[in-house]
Amino acid sequence: MLSYYKRACLTRHPLAQKLFKLMDEKRTNLCVALDVTSQKQLIELADLLGPEICVLKTHVDILEDFTPDLKTTLRQLAHKHQFLLFEDRKFADIGQTVSLQYEKGIYRIAEWADLINAHPIPGPGIIDGLKQVGLPLSRGLLLIAEMSSAGNLANGLYTKKTVEMAEEHSDFVCGFIAQKKLTDNPAMIHFTPGVKMLPGKDSLGQRYRTVEDAICVQKTDVIIVGRDITHAADPLAAAKMIRQTAWDYHTAQGKI
Ligand code: 5BU
């Protein structure tokens, strides 16, 4: 197994290099999903949990009090605690439309988010549209190759074609949202949502695998954890525990 440091040397994608080095130096492969609806909550949690994470995942469109200065605050926190910002926008339209959704509108995602993701369903034009905006800014795109939710349609040939599409656009695509490792290409980073300390599901189709399963069995790189941290009685203690557990499993895989 290659270390994240070695993988940083094996990719020419500037953002992937940055993330691999950050994970290696900070010793964390935890991405926290802060699905909160007020800016105050988002900023407080980002500041509190920032030291534990490699990536902060947001859904800015669920904020009820969004103001444009949030992007400056998030960038300052990302710099202070050394994490990347990932807006989980799940783009899914034709190239022309997604390029506008990425660059324009009230959220101006391209200005502040290091990472974004997209459904490959529209075909490679979606990558070209996003790349046009993101490549000059050294941003990165994750393709959604698999989902965590019950009954989802992203499997089999769809997932296989997604991997091919990513490889063909590896100047901008730096990895996947997936439930397991999909390629041996060391440049591609696998992010896995639907992770908790204990397995289970929620009442709306979300399915959870454990940290151990995600890292040791499915061989993913980064675990995305939301409510197991944000809904814990002590979010910082939960984040510290999950971070340590995930890193211990990672190092036990011989990736050090
Ligand atoms: P949770 O609270 O740990 O269930 O949050 C999971 C987050 O990951 C949430 O923000 C989802 O939008 C996101 N997610 C997911 O759960 N499953 C997927 O397949 C994808 C994203 Br893609």
XYZ file of C-alpha atoms and ligand atoms in Angstrom:
278
model
C 0.000 0.000 0.000
C 1.304 3.454 -0.917
C 1.417 6.224 1.660
C -0.488 9.425 1.019
C 2.872 11.155 0.745
C 3.950 8.816 -2.063
C 0.593 9.270 -3.769
C 1.127 13.049 -3.650
C 4.277 12.472 -5.705
C 2.431 10.214 -8.159
C -0.216 12.724 -9.204
C 0.160 15.862 -11.271
C -3.179 17.196 -10.039
C -2.268 20.206 -7.868
C -5.250 19.900 -5.540
C -4.833 16.142 -5.091
C -1.172 16.744 -4.219
C -2.222 19.314 -1.666
C -4.800 17.002 -0.098
C -2.497 13.963 0.070
C 0.240 16.061 1.707
C -2.223 17.620 4.121
C -3.578 14.201 5.178
C -0.062 12.882 5.625
C 1.163 15.857 7.657
C -1.982 16.328 9.738
C -2.530 12.583 10.138
C -6.241 12.640 9.429
C -8.492 11.149 6.745
C -11.694 12.514 8.245
C -14.043 14.754 6.257
C -16.842 16.189 8.362
C -20.240 16.938 6.795
C -21.677 20.039 8.472
C -25.316 19.897 7.424
C -26.508 22.838 9.498
C -28.875 25.614 8.509
C -27.327 28.673 10.189
C -24.017 30.353 9.393
C -23.233 30.766 13.087
C -23.516 27.014 13.651
C -21.448 26.303 10.541
C -18.657 28.689 11.520
C -18.576 27.550 15.157
C -18.422 23.868 14.204
C -15.803 24.507 11.501
C -13.609 26.306 14.028
C -14.154 23.647 16.691
C -13.611 20.598 14.464
C -11.087 22.139 12.068
C -8.010 20.679 13.829
C -9.380 17.130 13.415
C -10.237 17.085 9.705
C -8.648 17.104 6.256
C -11.805 18.302 4.476
C -14.899 20.261 5.494
C -17.979 19.341 3.459
C -20.779 21.870 3.104
C -24.245 22.214 1.579
C -24.382 26.029 1.392
C -27.842 25.945 -0.138
C -29.381 24.702 3.133
C -28.277 27.825 5.022
C -31.241 30.015 5.897
C -29.138 33.128 6.488
C -26.435 32.874 3.792
C -24.460 36.049 3.228
C -21.632 36.421 0.693
C -19.033 37.118 3.409
C -19.333 33.473 4.516
C -16.883 32.475 1.816
C -14.175 34.712 3.312
C -14.794 33.292 6.783
C -14.656 29.719 5.508
C -11.408 30.384 3.611
C -9.903 31.955 6.740
C -10.870 28.905 8.827
C -9.527 26.544 6.159
C -6.225 28.398 6.281
C -6.148 28.581 10.084
C -6.763 24.857 10.599
C -5.360 23.544 7.305
C -8.308 21.774 5.724
C -9.885 21.865 2.264
C -13.416 23.053 1.509
C -15.748 20.695 -0.371
C -19.140 22.001 -1.511
C -21.334 18.930 -2.015
C -23.310 20.575 -4.851
C -23.800 17.380 -6.884
C -23.945 19.142 -10.256
C -26.044 17.166 -12.746
C -26.814 19.311 -15.823
C -25.318 20.065 -19.227
C -21.866 21.683 -19.373
C -23.082 25.217 -20.089
C -25.536 25.223 -17.172
C -23.163 23.724 -14.609
C -20.420 26.191 -15.534
C -22.849 28.997 -14.602
C -24.051 27.225 -11.445
C -20.429 26.765 -10.376
C -19.186 30.285 -11.099
C -22.231 32.558 -10.760
C -25.391 32.868 -8.649
C -25.359 33.926 -5.012
C -23.010 31.178 -3.810
C -20.100 31.717 -6.243
C -18.892 28.201 -5.404
C -15.786 28.356 -7.589
C -14.475 31.314 -5.590
C -14.117 29.417 -2.340
C -14.621 25.634 -2.662
C -11.481 23.594 -3.343
C -13.530 20.527 -4.224
C -16.897 19.985 -5.828
C -18.701 16.868 -7.032
C -20.908 15.953 -9.959
C -23.154 13.175 -11.166
C -21.751 11.736 -14.426
C -25.277 11.145 -15.790
C -25.147 13.987 -18.399
C -21.914 12.615 -19.937
C -18.437 14.178 -20.206
C -19.833 17.628 -21.112
C -20.515 18.171 -17.414
C -16.818 17.736 -16.675
C -15.825 20.095 -19.506
C -18.259 22.752 -18.250
C -16.965 22.594 -14.679
C -13.350 22.313 -15.805
C -13.599 25.525 -17.825
C -14.252 27.371 -14.569
C -12.302 25.280 -12.041
C -9.080 24.349 -13.793
C -7.650 27.902 -13.939
C -8.333 28.143 -10.189
C -6.601 24.781 -9.420
C -9.835 23.286 -8.099
C -10.732 19.580 -8.140
C -13.786 17.534 -9.102
C -15.017 14.283 -7.552
C -17.326 12.157 -9.698
C -20.186 10.433 -7.899
C -19.596 6.822 -8.892
C -21.681 5.230 -6.125
C -24.103 6.455 -3.465
C -24.814 5.362 0.079
C -28.608 5.505 -0.103
C -30.816 2.427 -0.435
C -32.059 1.623 -3.947
C -29.779 4.093 -5.739
C -29.065 3.506 -9.424
C -25.312 4.168 -9.428
C -23.871 0.690 -9.804
C -22.484 -1.815 -12.316
C -21.847 -0.359 -15.769
C -22.712 3.161 -14.573
C -19.946 3.006 -11.969
C -17.497 1.434 -14.439
C -18.166 4.161 -17.032
C -17.742 6.799 -14.325
C -14.257 5.510 -13.563
C -13.388 5.623 -17.288
C -14.710 9.189 -17.541
C -12.590 10.218 -14.553
C -9.426 8.688 -16.026
C -10.041 10.560 -19.283
C -10.273 13.876 -17.415
C -7.645 13.360 -14.748
C -6.350 16.915 -15.144
C -9.469 18.088 -13.286
C -11.109 14.984 -11.770
C -9.112 13.917 -8.724
C -11.328 11.181 -7.329
C -14.696 9.688 -6.555
C -17.548 9.622 -4.137
C -17.886 5.873 -3.761
C -18.651 3.113 -1.318
C -15.417 1.237 -2.084
C -12.079 1.636 -3.829
C -12.779 1.563 -7.580
C -9.386 1.914 -9.220
C -5.761 1.125 -8.472
C -4.749 4.465 -9.973
C -2.998 6.036 -6.944
C -3.812 9.550 -8.129
C -7.559 9.044 -7.570
C -8.872 9.789 -4.066
C -11.894 7.851 -2.816
C -14.335 9.632 -0.493
C -16.997 7.553 1.254
C -20.186 9.007 2.810
C -22.661 7.045 4.923
C -20.136 6.249 7.653
C -20.688 5.927 11.418
C -19.000 4.146 14.277
C -21.894 1.652 14.325
C -23.663 0.345 11.204
C -27.327 1.202 10.557
C -29.631 3.434 8.567
C -31.786 6.506 8.995
C -35.510 6.831 8.279
C -34.994 8.323 4.775
C -32.878 5.724 3.007
C -29.402 6.574 4.262
C -27.323 3.451 4.948
C -24.262 3.439 7.179
C -21.174 1.303 7.108
C -18.666 1.405 9.940
C -15.358 3.255 9.911
C -13.598 -0.108 10.025
C -15.552 -1.485 7.050
C -15.011 1.677 4.977
C -11.247 1.729 5.505
C -10.185 -1.879 6.064
C -12.634 -3.740 3.802
C -13.741 -1.196 1.181
C -10.275 0.434 1.132
C -11.523 3.974 0.864
C -9.260 6.956 1.544
C -11.446 9.603 3.182
C -14.492 8.948 5.342
C -17.304 11.501 5.289
C -19.079 11.664 8.640
C -22.014 13.953 9.414
C -24.542 13.252 12.117
C -22.369 10.816 14.070
C -20.324 13.912 14.907
C -22.725 16.851 14.606
C -25.521 15.172 16.584
C -23.208 13.795 19.279
C -23.536 15.191 22.793
C -19.926 16.337 22.439
C -19.094 16.854 18.724
C -15.417 17.553 19.364
C -14.944 14.372 21.407
C -16.797 12.371 18.729
C -14.667 13.881 15.961
C -11.448 13.161 17.853
C -12.487 9.559 18.450
C -13.573 8.929 14.844
C -10.470 10.671 13.496
C -8.170 8.513 15.622
C -10.080 5.314 14.801
C -9.965 6.050 11.073
C -6.270 6.915 11.124
C -5.397 3.819 13.156
C -7.222 1.618 10.631
C -5.475 3.449 7.811
C -2.017 2.914 9.276
C -2.895 -0.708 10.085
C -3.421 -1.182 6.344
C 0.314 -0.680 5.953
C -0.128 2.579 4.161
C 2.326 4.429 6.404
P -24.663 11.779 7.547
O -25.216 12.719 8.576
O -23.315 11.171 7.985
O -25.644 10.766 7.059
O -24.312 12.766 6.301
C -23.835 12.285 5.090
C -23.499 13.435 4.159
O -22.947 12.913 2.956
C -24.682 14.294 3.741
O -24.233 15.629 3.644
C -25.077 13.785 2.373
O -25.585 14.801 1.534
C -23.748 13.272 1.831
N -23.873 12.110 0.932
C -24.362 10.890 1.349
O -24.752 10.718 2.502
N -24.415 9.825 0.481
C -24.018 9.920 -0.806
O -24.052 8.926 -1.539
C -23.536 11.193 -1.236
C -23.465 12.238 -0.356
Br -22.972 11.375 -2.996
